[in-house]
Amino acid sequence: MVQDYIVRATAANAQIRAFAVTSKALVEQARCIHNLSPVITAGLGRLLTAGAMMGSMLKGEKDLLTIQIHCDGPVRGLTITADANANVKGAALEPQVMLPPNAVGKLDVGGALGNGILSVIKDMGLKEPYVGQTQLQTGEIAEDLTYYFATSEQVPSAVGLGVLMEKDNTVKQAGGFIIQLMPSAEDETIRVLEEKIKTMDSVTNILNDGNTPEQLLQLLLGDLELEINDKIPTQYYCDCSRQRVERALISLGKKDIQEMIDDGKQIEVRCQFCDKIYHFEIDDLKRMQG
């Protein structure tokens, strides 16, 4: 399978910065790990796609980005985490939601999410992480992130995200773009960009026609002196380990660990992002108590 990657670019003499990604492989991996239904593959896949691009915007090597959606729809919630190298992972609270198509015959991601809150958490090694929160606007994710950028980060943005499924419910195509106006953006630049976005085809149709992320940005920004700056790989990657799980158990406190010991049974901890299982014996629990 072709490696997923992100391109980062500028246009209109740095009045615009832009990102585009092909994410078919990582969305398919998420679908397989979590056994996702088609509508949840589309929902989590869009969030993973956006997260990969937003992760690549982080400045520090150890910076981390988390996007959480808490909602009243049948999926109940989605979470993704990305790092500055565009490694991304995610999970859905209810992975097997099935819904009929929406009014335009597409997977009803908005119906799966319903009403809720979108939170973007950036851990940049400071005392407190940055947290931005907005209400879900449509539950379709691209529009919700467009609204988030405008209100929480005061950056006018256009976000396009898509996941296209095969008849056998595997991922046929996935990708997206984020285009942001810099404070120097002139009215004419904004007008040209708005016209392009209004008339363009869907992201997945463009990618499915054989176009690359570079060509996707060319279609959008070619009239505005597009400059591709770099290309970075992105992947679904979980960095869980036995040590990390152990630290999480220790953080529960001695009282909770003692209750597990008193139960007299081995405990099993499953990673929510990659489904890997870690087993801890009674002796392991006793050792954690120090």
PDB file of C-alpha atoms in Angstrom:
ATOM      1  CA  MET A   1       0.000   0.000   0.000  1.00  0.00           C
ATOM      2  CA  VAL A   2       1.266   3.512  -0.808  1.00  0.00           C
ATOM      3  CA  GLN A   3       2.724   5.287   2.220  1.00  0.00           C
ATOM      4  CA  ASP A   4       0.482   8.027   3.617  1.00  0.00           C
ATOM      5  CA  TYR A   5       2.044  11.470   3.655  1.00  0.00           C
ATOM      6  CA  ILE A   6       1.387  15.156   4.296  1.00  0.00           C
ATOM      7  CA  VAL A   7       2.544  18.074   2.174  1.00  0.00           C
ATOM      8  CA  ARG A   8       3.057  21.491   3.734  1.00  0.00           C
ATOM      9  CA  ALA A   9       2.916  24.547   1.508  1.00  0.00           C
ATOM     10  CA  THR A  10       2.501  28.305   1.295  1.00  0.00           C
ATOM     11  CA  ALA A  11       0.778  30.411  -1.353  1.00  0.00           C
ATOM     12  CA  ALA A  12       0.167  34.029  -2.357  1.00  0.00           C
ATOM     13  CA  ASN A  13       3.567  35.125  -1.087  1.00  0.00           C
ATOM     14  CA  ALA A  14       3.027  33.524   2.357  1.00  0.00           C
ATOM     15  CA  GLN A  15      -0.452  35.028   2.808  1.00  0.00           C
ATOM     16  CA  ILE A  16      -1.696  31.417   2.987  1.00  0.00           C
ATOM     17  CA  ARG A  17      -0.339  28.283   4.610  1.00  0.00           C
ATOM     18  CA  ALA A  18      -1.692  24.936   3.520  1.00  0.00           C
ATOM     19  CA  PHE A  19      -1.562  21.242   4.383  1.00  0.00           C
ATOM     20  CA  ALA A  20      -2.867  18.252   2.435  1.00  0.00           C
ATOM     21  CA  VAL A  21      -2.698  14.551   3.231  1.00  0.00           C
ATOM     22  CA  THR A  22      -3.488  11.145   1.851  1.00  0.00           C
ATOM     23  CA  SER A  23      -4.440   8.921   4.808  1.00  0.00           C
ATOM     24  CA  LYS A  24      -5.986   5.755   3.353  1.00  0.00           C
ATOM     25  CA  ALA A  25      -3.541   3.325   5.009  1.00  0.00           C
ATOM     26  CA  LEU A  26      -3.779   4.784   8.511  1.00  0.00           C
ATOM     27  CA  VAL A  27      -7.589   4.975   8.421  1.00  0.00           C
ATOM     28  CA  GLU A  28      -7.779   1.360   7.200  1.00  0.00           C
ATOM     29  CA  GLN A  29      -5.437   0.331  10.033  1.00  0.00           C
ATOM     30  CA  ALA A  30      -7.705   2.052  12.562  1.00  0.00           C
ATOM     31  CA  ARG A  31     -10.720   0.275  11.042  1.00  0.00           C
ATOM     32  CA  CYS A  32      -9.006  -3.115  11.376  1.00  0.00           C
ATOM     33  CA  ILE A  33      -7.708  -2.587  14.938  1.00  0.00           C
ATOM     34  CA  HIS A  34     -11.052  -1.402  16.303  1.00  0.00           C
ATOM     35  CA  ASN A  35     -13.399  -3.369  13.988  1.00  0.00           C
ATOM     36  CA  LEU A  36     -15.185  -0.124  13.089  1.00  0.00           C
ATOM     37  CA  SER A  37     -18.532   0.097  11.305  1.00  0.00           C
ATOM     38  CA  PRO A  38     -18.508   2.155   8.066  1.00  0.00           C
ATOM     39  CA  VAL A  39     -19.968   5.323   9.627  1.00  0.00           C
ATOM     40  CA  ILE A  40     -17.491   5.213  12.531  1.00  0.00           C
ATOM     41  CA  THR A  41     -14.619   4.490  10.124  1.00  0.00           C
ATOM     42  CA  ALA A  42     -15.642   7.713   8.359  1.00  0.00           C
ATOM     43  CA  GLY A  43     -15.953   9.703  11.593  1.00  0.00           C
ATOM     44  CA  LEU A  44     -12.793   8.507  13.316  1.00  0.00           C
ATOM     45  CA  GLY A  45     -10.969   8.497   9.953  1.00  0.00           C
ATOM     46  CA  ARG A  46     -11.752  12.179   9.376  1.00  0.00           C
ATOM     47  CA  LEU A  47     -10.555  13.047  12.889  1.00  0.00           C
ATOM     48  CA  LEU A  48      -7.344  11.001  12.457  1.00  0.00           C
ATOM     49  CA  THR A  49      -6.726  12.709   9.093  1.00  0.00           C
ATOM     50  CA  ALA A  50      -7.127  16.175  10.629  1.00  0.00           C
ATOM     51  CA  GLY A  51      -5.052  15.143  13.644  1.00  0.00           C
ATOM     52  CA  ALA A  52      -2.137  14.058  11.464  1.00  0.00           C
ATOM     53  CA  MET A  53      -2.042  17.487   9.764  1.00  0.00           C
ATOM     54  CA  MET A  54      -2.507  19.379  13.046  1.00  0.00           C
ATOM     55  CA  GLY A  55       0.218  17.260  14.668  1.00  0.00           C
ATOM     56  CA  SER A  56       2.583  18.316  11.887  1.00  0.00           C
ATOM     57  CA  MET A  57       1.890  21.963  12.862  1.00  0.00           C
ATOM     58  CA  LEU A  58       3.387  21.411  16.343  1.00  0.00           C
ATOM     59  CA  LYS A  59       6.735  23.122  16.858  1.00  0.00           C
ATOM     60  CA  GLY A  60       8.462  21.037  19.554  1.00  0.00           C
ATOM     61  CA  GLU A  61       9.687  17.467  18.975  1.00  0.00           C
ATOM     62  CA  LYS A  62       7.903  16.260  22.153  1.00  0.00           C
ATOM     63  CA  ASP A  63       4.704  18.288  21.714  1.00  0.00           C
ATOM     64  CA  LEU A  64       1.470  16.290  21.683  1.00  0.00           C
ATOM     65  CA  LEU A  65      -1.983  17.074  20.336  1.00  0.00           C
ATOM     66  CA  THR A  66      -5.209  15.428  21.487  1.00  0.00           C
ATOM     67  CA  ILE A  67      -8.625  16.015  19.918  1.00  0.00           C
ATOM     68  CA  GLN A  68     -11.637  14.761  21.862  1.00  0.00           C
ATOM     69  CA  ILE A  69     -15.292  14.818  20.924  1.00  0.00           C
ATOM     70  CA  HIS A  70     -17.824  14.187  23.701  1.00  0.00           C
ATOM     71  CA  CYS A  71     -21.292  13.877  22.202  1.00  0.00           C
ATOM     72  CA  ASP A  72     -24.864  12.663  22.747  1.00  0.00           C
ATOM     73  CA  GLY A  73     -25.076  10.644  19.491  1.00  0.00           C
ATOM     74  CA  PRO A  74     -24.752   6.840  19.465  1.00  0.00           C
ATOM     75  CA  VAL A  75     -20.926   6.882  19.138  1.00  0.00           C
ATOM     76  CA  ARG A  76     -20.738   8.878  22.449  1.00  0.00           C
ATOM     77  CA  GLY A  77     -17.184  10.014  21.821  1.00  0.00           C
ATOM     78  CA  LEU A  78     -14.056   9.988  19.646  1.00  0.00           C
ATOM     79  CA  THR A  79     -10.444  10.618  20.698  1.00  0.00           C
ATOM     80  CA  ILE A  80      -7.275  10.963  18.657  1.00  0.00           C
ATOM     81  CA  THR A  81      -3.705  11.800  19.662  1.00  0.00           C
ATOM     82  CA  ALA A  82      -0.936  12.988  17.331  1.00  0.00           C
ATOM     83  CA  ASP A  83       2.695  13.979  17.748  1.00  0.00           C
ATOM     84  CA  ALA A  84       4.900  16.472  15.900  1.00  0.00           C
ATOM     85  CA  ASN A  85       6.089  13.717  13.527  1.00  0.00           C
ATOM     86  CA  ALA A  86       2.480  13.107  12.387  1.00  0.00           C
ATOM     87  CA  ASN A  87       2.178   9.761  14.151  1.00  0.00           C
ATOM     88  CA  VAL A  88      -1.487   9.435  15.044  1.00  0.00           C
ATOM     89  CA  LYS A  89      -3.754   7.018  16.926  1.00  0.00           C
ATOM     90  CA  GLY A  90      -7.399   7.075  17.933  1.00  0.00           C
ATOM     91  CA  ALA A  91     -10.429   5.288  19.343  1.00  0.00           C
ATOM     92  CA  ALA A  92     -14.227   5.455  19.343  1.00  0.00           C
ATOM     93  CA  LEU A  93     -16.288   4.805  22.478  1.00  0.00           C
ATOM     94  CA  GLU A  94     -18.846   2.843  20.409  1.00  0.00           C
ATOM     95  CA  PRO A  95     -17.040   1.370  17.382  1.00  0.00           C
ATOM     96  CA  GLN A  96     -19.969  -0.566  15.881  1.00  0.00           C
ATOM     97  CA  VAL A  97     -22.678   2.087  15.340  1.00  0.00           C
ATOM     98  CA  MET A  98     -24.836   1.392  12.263  1.00  0.00           C
ATOM     99  CA  LEU A  99     -26.993   4.166  10.734  1.00  0.00           C
ATOM    100  CA  PRO A 100     -28.860   4.647   7.448  1.00  0.00           C
ATOM    101  CA  PRO A 101     -27.312   7.128   4.961  1.00  0.00           C
ATOM    102  CA  ASN A 102     -28.006  10.836   5.515  1.00  0.00           C
ATOM    103  CA  ALA A 103     -30.250  13.006   3.313  1.00  0.00           C
ATOM    104  CA  VAL A 104     -27.624  13.222   0.537  1.00  0.00           C
ATOM    105  CA  GLY A 105     -26.898   9.494   0.576  1.00  0.00           C
ATOM    106  CA  LYS A 106     -23.578   9.720   2.459  1.00  0.00           C
ATOM    107  CA  LEU A 107     -22.408   8.045   5.667  1.00  0.00           C
ATOM    108  CA  ASP A 108     -24.199   9.918   8.458  1.00  0.00           C
ATOM    109  CA  VAL A 109     -21.254  10.994  10.630  1.00  0.00           C
ATOM    110  CA  GLY A 110     -23.248  13.973  11.941  1.00  0.00           C
ATOM    111  CA  GLY A 111     -26.026  11.604  13.032  1.00  0.00           C
ATOM    112  CA  ALA A 112     -23.527   9.330  14.797  1.00  0.00           C
ATOM    113  CA  LEU A 113     -22.141  12.288  16.769  1.00  0.00           C
ATOM    114  CA  GLY A 114     -25.230  14.404  17.410  1.00  0.00           C
ATOM    115  CA  ASN A 115     -24.625  17.404  19.706  1.00  0.00           C
ATOM    116  CA  GLY A 116     -21.442  17.773  21.681  1.00  0.00           C
ATOM    117  CA  ILE A 117     -18.166  19.483  22.481  1.00  0.00           C
ATOM    118  CA  LEU A 118     -14.935  19.425  20.477  1.00  0.00           C
ATOM    119  CA  SER A 119     -11.793  19.859  22.599  1.00  0.00           C
ATOM    120  CA  VAL A 120      -8.275  20.416  21.260  1.00  0.00           C
ATOM    121  CA  ILE A 121      -5.540  19.853  23.852  1.00  0.00           C
ATOM    122  CA  LYS A 122      -1.926  20.796  23.071  1.00  0.00           C
ATOM    123  CA  ASP A 123       0.707  19.576  25.502  1.00  0.00           C
ATOM    124  CA  MET A 124       3.795  21.639  24.748  1.00  0.00           C
ATOM    125  CA  GLY A 125       5.811  20.830  27.864  1.00  0.00           C
ATOM    126  CA  LEU A 126       4.515  23.835  29.804  1.00  0.00           C
ATOM    127  CA  LYS A 127       2.972  23.633  33.277  1.00  0.00           C
ATOM    128  CA  GLU A 128      -0.527  23.446  31.833  1.00  0.00           C
ATOM    129  CA  PRO A 129      -1.588  22.199  28.389  1.00  0.00           C
ATOM    130  CA  TYR A 130      -3.453  24.577  26.064  1.00  0.00           C
ATOM    131  CA  VAL A 131      -7.141  23.598  25.819  1.00  0.00           C
ATOM    132  CA  GLY A 132      -9.530  25.037  23.232  1.00  0.00           C
ATOM    133  CA  GLN A 133     -13.206  24.016  23.231  1.00  0.00           C
ATOM    134  CA  THR A 134     -16.109  24.661  20.880  1.00  0.00           C
ATOM    135  CA  GLN A 135     -19.604  23.302  20.356  1.00  0.00           C
ATOM    136  CA  LEU A 136     -20.002  20.855  17.480  1.00  0.00           C
ATOM    137  CA  GLN A 137     -21.523  22.747  14.543  1.00  0.00           C
ATOM    138  CA  THR A 138     -22.587  19.891  12.230  1.00  0.00           C
ATOM    139  CA  GLY A 139     -20.840  16.783  13.625  1.00  0.00           C
ATOM    140  CA  GLU A 140     -19.329  16.274  10.165  1.00  0.00           C
ATOM    141  CA  ILE A 141     -15.889  17.178  11.677  1.00  0.00           C
ATOM    142  CA  ALA A 142     -14.417  19.328   8.863  1.00  0.00           C
ATOM    143  CA  GLU A 143     -16.912  22.150   9.543  1.00  0.00           C
ATOM    144  CA  ASP A 144     -16.431  21.688  13.291  1.00  0.00           C
ATOM    145  CA  LEU A 145     -12.664  22.143  12.984  1.00  0.00           C
ATOM    146  CA  THR A 146     -13.122  25.140  10.660  1.00  0.00           C
ATOM    147  CA  TYR A 147     -15.243  26.713  13.417  1.00  0.00           C
ATOM    148  CA  TYR A 148     -12.692  25.728  16.093  1.00  0.00           C
ATOM    149  CA  PHE A 149      -9.795  27.406  14.229  1.00  0.00           C
ATOM    150  CA  ALA A 150     -11.829  30.601  13.730  1.00  0.00           C
ATOM    151  CA  THR A 151     -13.086  30.904  17.310  1.00  0.00           C
ATOM    152  CA  SER A 152     -10.404  29.322  19.517  1.00  0.00           C
ATOM    153  CA  GLU A 153      -7.245  30.114  17.558  1.00  0.00           C
ATOM    154  CA  GLN A 154      -8.538  33.169  15.627  1.00  0.00           C
ATOM    155  CA  VAL A 155      -7.151  31.733  12.373  1.00  0.00           C
ATOM    156  CA  PRO A 156      -9.592  31.842   9.411  1.00  0.00           C
ATOM    157  CA  SER A 157      -9.324  28.349   7.904  1.00  0.00           C
ATOM    158  CA  ALA A 158     -10.898  25.997   5.405  1.00  0.00           C
ATOM    159  CA  VAL A 159     -10.873  22.308   6.352  1.00  0.00           C
ATOM    160  CA  GLY A 160     -11.794  19.488   3.982  1.00  0.00           C
ATOM    161  CA  LEU A 161     -11.815  15.851   5.137  1.00  0.00           C
ATOM    162  CA  GLY A 162     -13.104  12.663   3.533  1.00  0.00           C
ATOM    163  CA  VAL A 163     -13.236   8.890   3.878  1.00  0.00           C
ATOM    164  CA  LEU A 164     -14.618   6.791   1.025  1.00  0.00           C
ATOM    165  CA  MET A 165     -15.570   3.156   1.685  1.00  0.00           C
ATOM    166  CA  GLU A 166     -15.497   0.116  -0.625  1.00  0.00           C
ATOM    167  CA  LYS A 167     -18.521  -2.180  -0.979  1.00  0.00           C
ATOM    168  CA  ASP A 168     -16.757  -4.672   1.346  1.00  0.00           C
ATOM    169  CA  ASN A 169     -16.455  -1.900   3.994  1.00  0.00           C
ATOM    170  CA  THR A 170     -12.676  -1.494   3.673  1.00  0.00           C
ATOM    171  CA  VAL A 171     -11.300   2.013   3.114  1.00  0.00           C
ATOM    172  CA  LYS A 172     -11.177   2.984  -0.559  1.00  0.00           C
ATOM    173  CA  GLN A 173      -9.768   6.488  -0.111  1.00  0.00           C
ATOM    174  CA  ALA A 174      -9.075   8.976   2.697  1.00  0.00           C
ATOM    175  CA  GLY A 175      -7.456  12.370   2.903  1.00  0.00           C
ATOM    176  CA  GLY A 176      -7.926  16.040   3.586  1.00  0.00           C
ATOM    177  CA  PHE A 177      -6.624  19.583   3.568  1.00  0.00           C
ATOM    178  CA  ILE A 178      -6.310  22.530   5.948  1.00  0.00           C
ATOM    179  CA  ILE A 179      -5.841  25.970   4.396  1.00  0.00           C
ATOM    180  CA  GLN A 180      -5.214  28.929   6.700  1.00  0.00           C
ATOM    181  CA  LEU A 181      -5.118  32.672   6.067  1.00  0.00           C
ATOM    182  CA  MET A 182      -2.248  34.569   7.608  1.00  0.00           C
ATOM    183  CA  PRO A 183      -2.875  38.077   9.082  1.00  0.00           C
ATOM    184  CA  SER A 184      -1.326  39.572   5.904  1.00  0.00           C
ATOM    185  CA  ALA A 185      -3.958  37.997   3.606  1.00  0.00           C
ATOM    186  CA  GLU A 186      -5.429  40.528   1.159  1.00  0.00           C
ATOM    187  CA  ASP A 187      -9.098  40.701   0.158  1.00  0.00           C
ATOM    188  CA  GLU A 188      -8.369  39.564  -3.410  1.00  0.00           C
ATOM    189  CA  THR A 189      -6.466  36.486  -2.153  1.00  0.00           C
ATOM    190  CA  ILE A 190      -9.396  35.594   0.100  1.00  0.00           C
ATOM    191  CA  ARG A 191     -11.875  36.063  -2.773  1.00  0.00           C
ATOM    192  CA  VAL A 192      -9.926  33.785  -5.146  1.00  0.00           C
ATOM    193  CA  LEU A 193      -9.569  31.116  -2.442  1.00  0.00           C
ATOM    194  CA  GLU A 194     -13.265  31.219  -1.512  1.00  0.00           C
ATOM    195  CA  GLU A 195     -14.257  30.786  -5.172  1.00  0.00           C
ATOM    196  CA  LYS A 196     -11.960  27.767  -5.560  1.00  0.00           C
ATOM    197  CA  ILE A 197     -13.239  26.055  -2.414  1.00  0.00           C
ATOM    198  CA  LYS A 198     -16.867  26.684  -3.422  1.00  0.00           C
ATOM    199  CA  THR A 199     -16.467  24.984  -6.807  1.00  0.00           C
ATOM    200  CA  MET A 200     -14.064  22.146  -6.007  1.00  0.00           C
ATOM    201  CA  ASP A 201     -15.003  18.458  -5.961  1.00  0.00           C
ATOM    202  CA  SER A 202     -14.866  16.400  -2.730  1.00  0.00           C
ATOM    203  CA  VAL A 203     -11.429  15.501  -1.352  1.00  0.00           C
ATOM    204  CA  THR A 204     -12.013  11.767  -1.789  1.00  0.00           C
ATOM    205  CA  ASN A 205     -13.186  12.150  -5.403  1.00  0.00           C
ATOM    206  CA  ILE A 206     -10.058  14.194  -6.205  1.00  0.00           C
ATOM    207  CA  LEU A 207      -7.760  11.597  -4.582  1.00  0.00           C
ATOM    208  CA  ASN A 208      -9.716   8.712  -6.096  1.00  0.00           C
ATOM    209  CA  ASP A 209      -9.115  10.189  -9.552  1.00  0.00           C
ATOM    210  CA  GLY A 210      -5.423   9.488  -8.958  1.00  0.00           C
ATOM    211  CA  ASN A 211      -4.398  12.942  -7.709  1.00  0.00           C
ATOM    212  CA  THR A 212      -1.719  13.337  -5.042  1.00  0.00           C
ATOM    213  CA  PRO A 213      -1.882  15.740  -2.063  1.00  0.00           C
ATOM    214  CA  GLU A 214       0.411  18.052  -4.085  1.00  0.00           C
ATOM    215  CA  GLN A 215      -2.082  18.023  -6.967  1.00  0.00           C
ATOM    216  CA  LEU A 216      -4.969  18.578  -4.546  1.00  0.00           C
ATOM    217  CA  LEU A 217      -3.294  21.786  -3.345  1.00  0.00           C
ATOM    218  CA  GLN A 218      -2.485  22.723  -6.957  1.00  0.00           C
ATOM    219  CA  LEU A 219      -6.205  22.507  -7.792  1.00  0.00           C
ATOM    220  CA  LEU A 220      -7.015  24.759  -4.833  1.00  0.00           C
ATOM    221  CA  LEU A 221      -4.110  27.183  -4.826  1.00  0.00           C
ATOM    222  CA  GLY A 222      -2.495  26.935  -8.260  1.00  0.00           C
ATOM    223  CA  ASP A 223      -3.693  30.438  -9.174  1.00  0.00           C
ATOM    224  CA  LEU A 224      -2.033  31.818  -6.027  1.00  0.00           C
ATOM    225  CA  GLU A 225       1.628  30.909  -6.605  1.00  0.00           C
ATOM    226  CA  LEU A 226       1.632  27.687  -4.618  1.00  0.00           C
ATOM    227  CA  GLU A 227       4.979  26.673  -3.107  1.00  0.00           C
ATOM    228  CA  ILE A 228       5.330  23.135  -1.712  1.00  0.00           C
ATOM    229  CA  ASN A 229       7.717  23.362   1.262  1.00  0.00           C
ATOM    230  CA  ASP A 230       8.037  19.778   2.440  1.00  0.00           C
ATOM    231  CA  LYS A 231       6.538  16.309   2.480  1.00  0.00           C
ATOM    232  CA  ILE A 232       6.384  14.206   5.649  1.00  0.00           C
ATOM    233  CA  PRO A 233       5.211  10.624   6.211  1.00  0.00           C
ATOM    234  CA  THR A 234       2.255   9.975   8.492  1.00  0.00           C
ATOM    235  CA  GLN A 235       1.104   6.697  10.022  1.00  0.00           C
ATOM    236  CA  TYR A 236      -1.166   5.081  12.604  1.00  0.00           C
ATOM    237  CA  TYR A 237       1.226   4.392  15.452  1.00  0.00           C
ATOM    238  CA  CYS A 238       0.642   3.485  19.099  1.00  0.00           C
ATOM    239  CA  ASP A 239       3.516   4.007  21.521  1.00  0.00           C
ATOM    240  CA  CYS A 240       2.007   2.077  24.434  1.00  0.00           C
ATOM    241  CA  SER A 241       4.344  -0.139  26.471  1.00  0.00           C
ATOM    242  CA  ARG A 242       4.251  -2.293  29.591  1.00  0.00           C
ATOM    243  CA  GLN A 243       6.132   0.449  31.470  1.00  0.00           C
ATOM    244  CA  ARG A 244       3.549   3.083  30.506  1.00  0.00           C
ATOM    245  CA  VAL A 245       0.658   0.860  31.568  1.00  0.00           C
ATOM    246  CA  GLU A 246       2.447   0.149  34.844  1.00  0.00           C
ATOM    247  CA  ARG A 247       2.872   3.884  35.491  1.00  0.00           C
ATOM    248  CA  ALA A 248      -0.852   4.371  34.820  1.00  0.00           C
ATOM    249  CA  LEU A 249      -1.707   1.631  37.342  1.00  0.00           C
ATOM    250  CA  ILE A 250       0.626   3.143  39.967  1.00  0.00           C
ATOM    251  CA  SER A 251      -1.089   6.510  39.476  1.00  0.00           C
ATOM    252  CA  LEU A 252      -4.377   4.909  40.638  1.00  0.00           C
ATOM    253  CA  GLY A 253      -2.954   4.894  44.169  1.00  0.00           C
ATOM    254  CA  LYS A 254      -2.095   2.236  46.761  1.00  0.00           C
ATOM    255  CA  LYS A 255      -5.702   1.746  47.910  1.00  0.00           C
ATOM    256  CA  ASP A 256      -6.945   0.723  44.426  1.00  0.00           C
ATOM    257  CA  ILE A 257      -3.922  -1.504  43.850  1.00  0.00           C
ATOM    258  CA  GLN A 258      -4.516  -3.197  47.218  1.00  0.00           C
ATOM    259  CA  GLU A 259      -8.116  -3.941  46.201  1.00  0.00           C
ATOM    260  CA  MET A 260      -6.795  -5.643  43.036  1.00  0.00           C
ATOM    261  CA  ILE A 261      -4.356  -7.688  45.148  1.00  0.00           C
ATOM    262  CA  ASP A 262      -7.172  -8.659  47.554  1.00  0.00           C
ATOM    263  CA  ASP A 263      -9.190  -9.937  44.562  1.00  0.00           C
ATOM    264  CA  GLY A 264      -6.410 -12.485  44.145  1.00  0.00           C
ATOM    265  CA  LYS A 265      -6.596 -12.552  40.330  1.00  0.00           C
ATOM    266  CA  GLN A 266      -4.270 -11.569  37.515  1.00  0.00           C
ATOM    267  CA  ILE A 267      -5.427  -8.276  35.964  1.00  0.00           C
ATOM    268  CA  GLU A 268      -5.678  -7.528  32.256  1.00  0.00           C
ATOM    269  CA  VAL A 269      -5.264  -4.043  30.787  1.00  0.00           C
ATOM    270  CA  ARG A 270      -6.165  -3.429  27.148  1.00  0.00           C
ATOM    271  CA  CYS A 271      -4.740  -0.405  25.272  1.00  0.00           C
ATOM    272  CA  GLN A 272      -7.669   1.634  23.937  1.00  0.00           C
ATOM    273  CA  PHE A 273      -5.666   2.701  20.855  1.00  0.00           C
ATOM    274  CA  CYS A 274      -4.092  -0.530  19.562  1.00  0.00           C
ATOM    275  CA  ASP A 275      -5.995  -3.267  21.439  1.00  0.00           C
ATOM    276  CA  LYS A 276      -2.784  -4.781  22.847  1.00  0.00           C
ATOM    277  CA  ILE A 277      -3.328  -6.632  26.135  1.00  0.00           C
ATOM    278  CA  TYR A 278      -0.996  -6.400  29.131  1.00  0.00           C
ATOM    279  CA  HIS A 279      -1.221  -8.898  32.007  1.00  0.00           C
ATOM    280  CA  PHE A 280      -0.119  -8.177  35.572  1.00  0.00           C
ATOM    281  CA  GLU A 281       0.224 -10.908  38.216  1.00  0.00           C
ATOM    282  CA  ILE A 282      -0.375 -10.395  41.949  1.00  0.00           C
ATOM    283  CA  ASP A 283       3.403 -10.175  42.484  1.00  0.00           C
ATOM    284  CA  ASP A 284       3.590  -7.377  39.881  1.00  0.00           C
ATOM    285  CA  LEU A 285       0.880  -5.453  41.750  1.00  0.00           C
ATOM    286  CA  LYS A 286       2.657  -5.917  45.086  1.00  0.00           C
ATOM    287  CA  ARG A 287       5.877  -4.592  43.541  1.00  0.00           C
ATOM    288  CA  MET A 288       4.003  -1.483  42.328  1.00  0.00           C
ATOM    289  CA  GLN A 289       3.040  -0.678  45.890  1.00  0.00           C
ATOM    290  CA  GLY A 290       6.725  -0.110  46.602  1.00  0.00           C
TER     291      GLY A 290
END
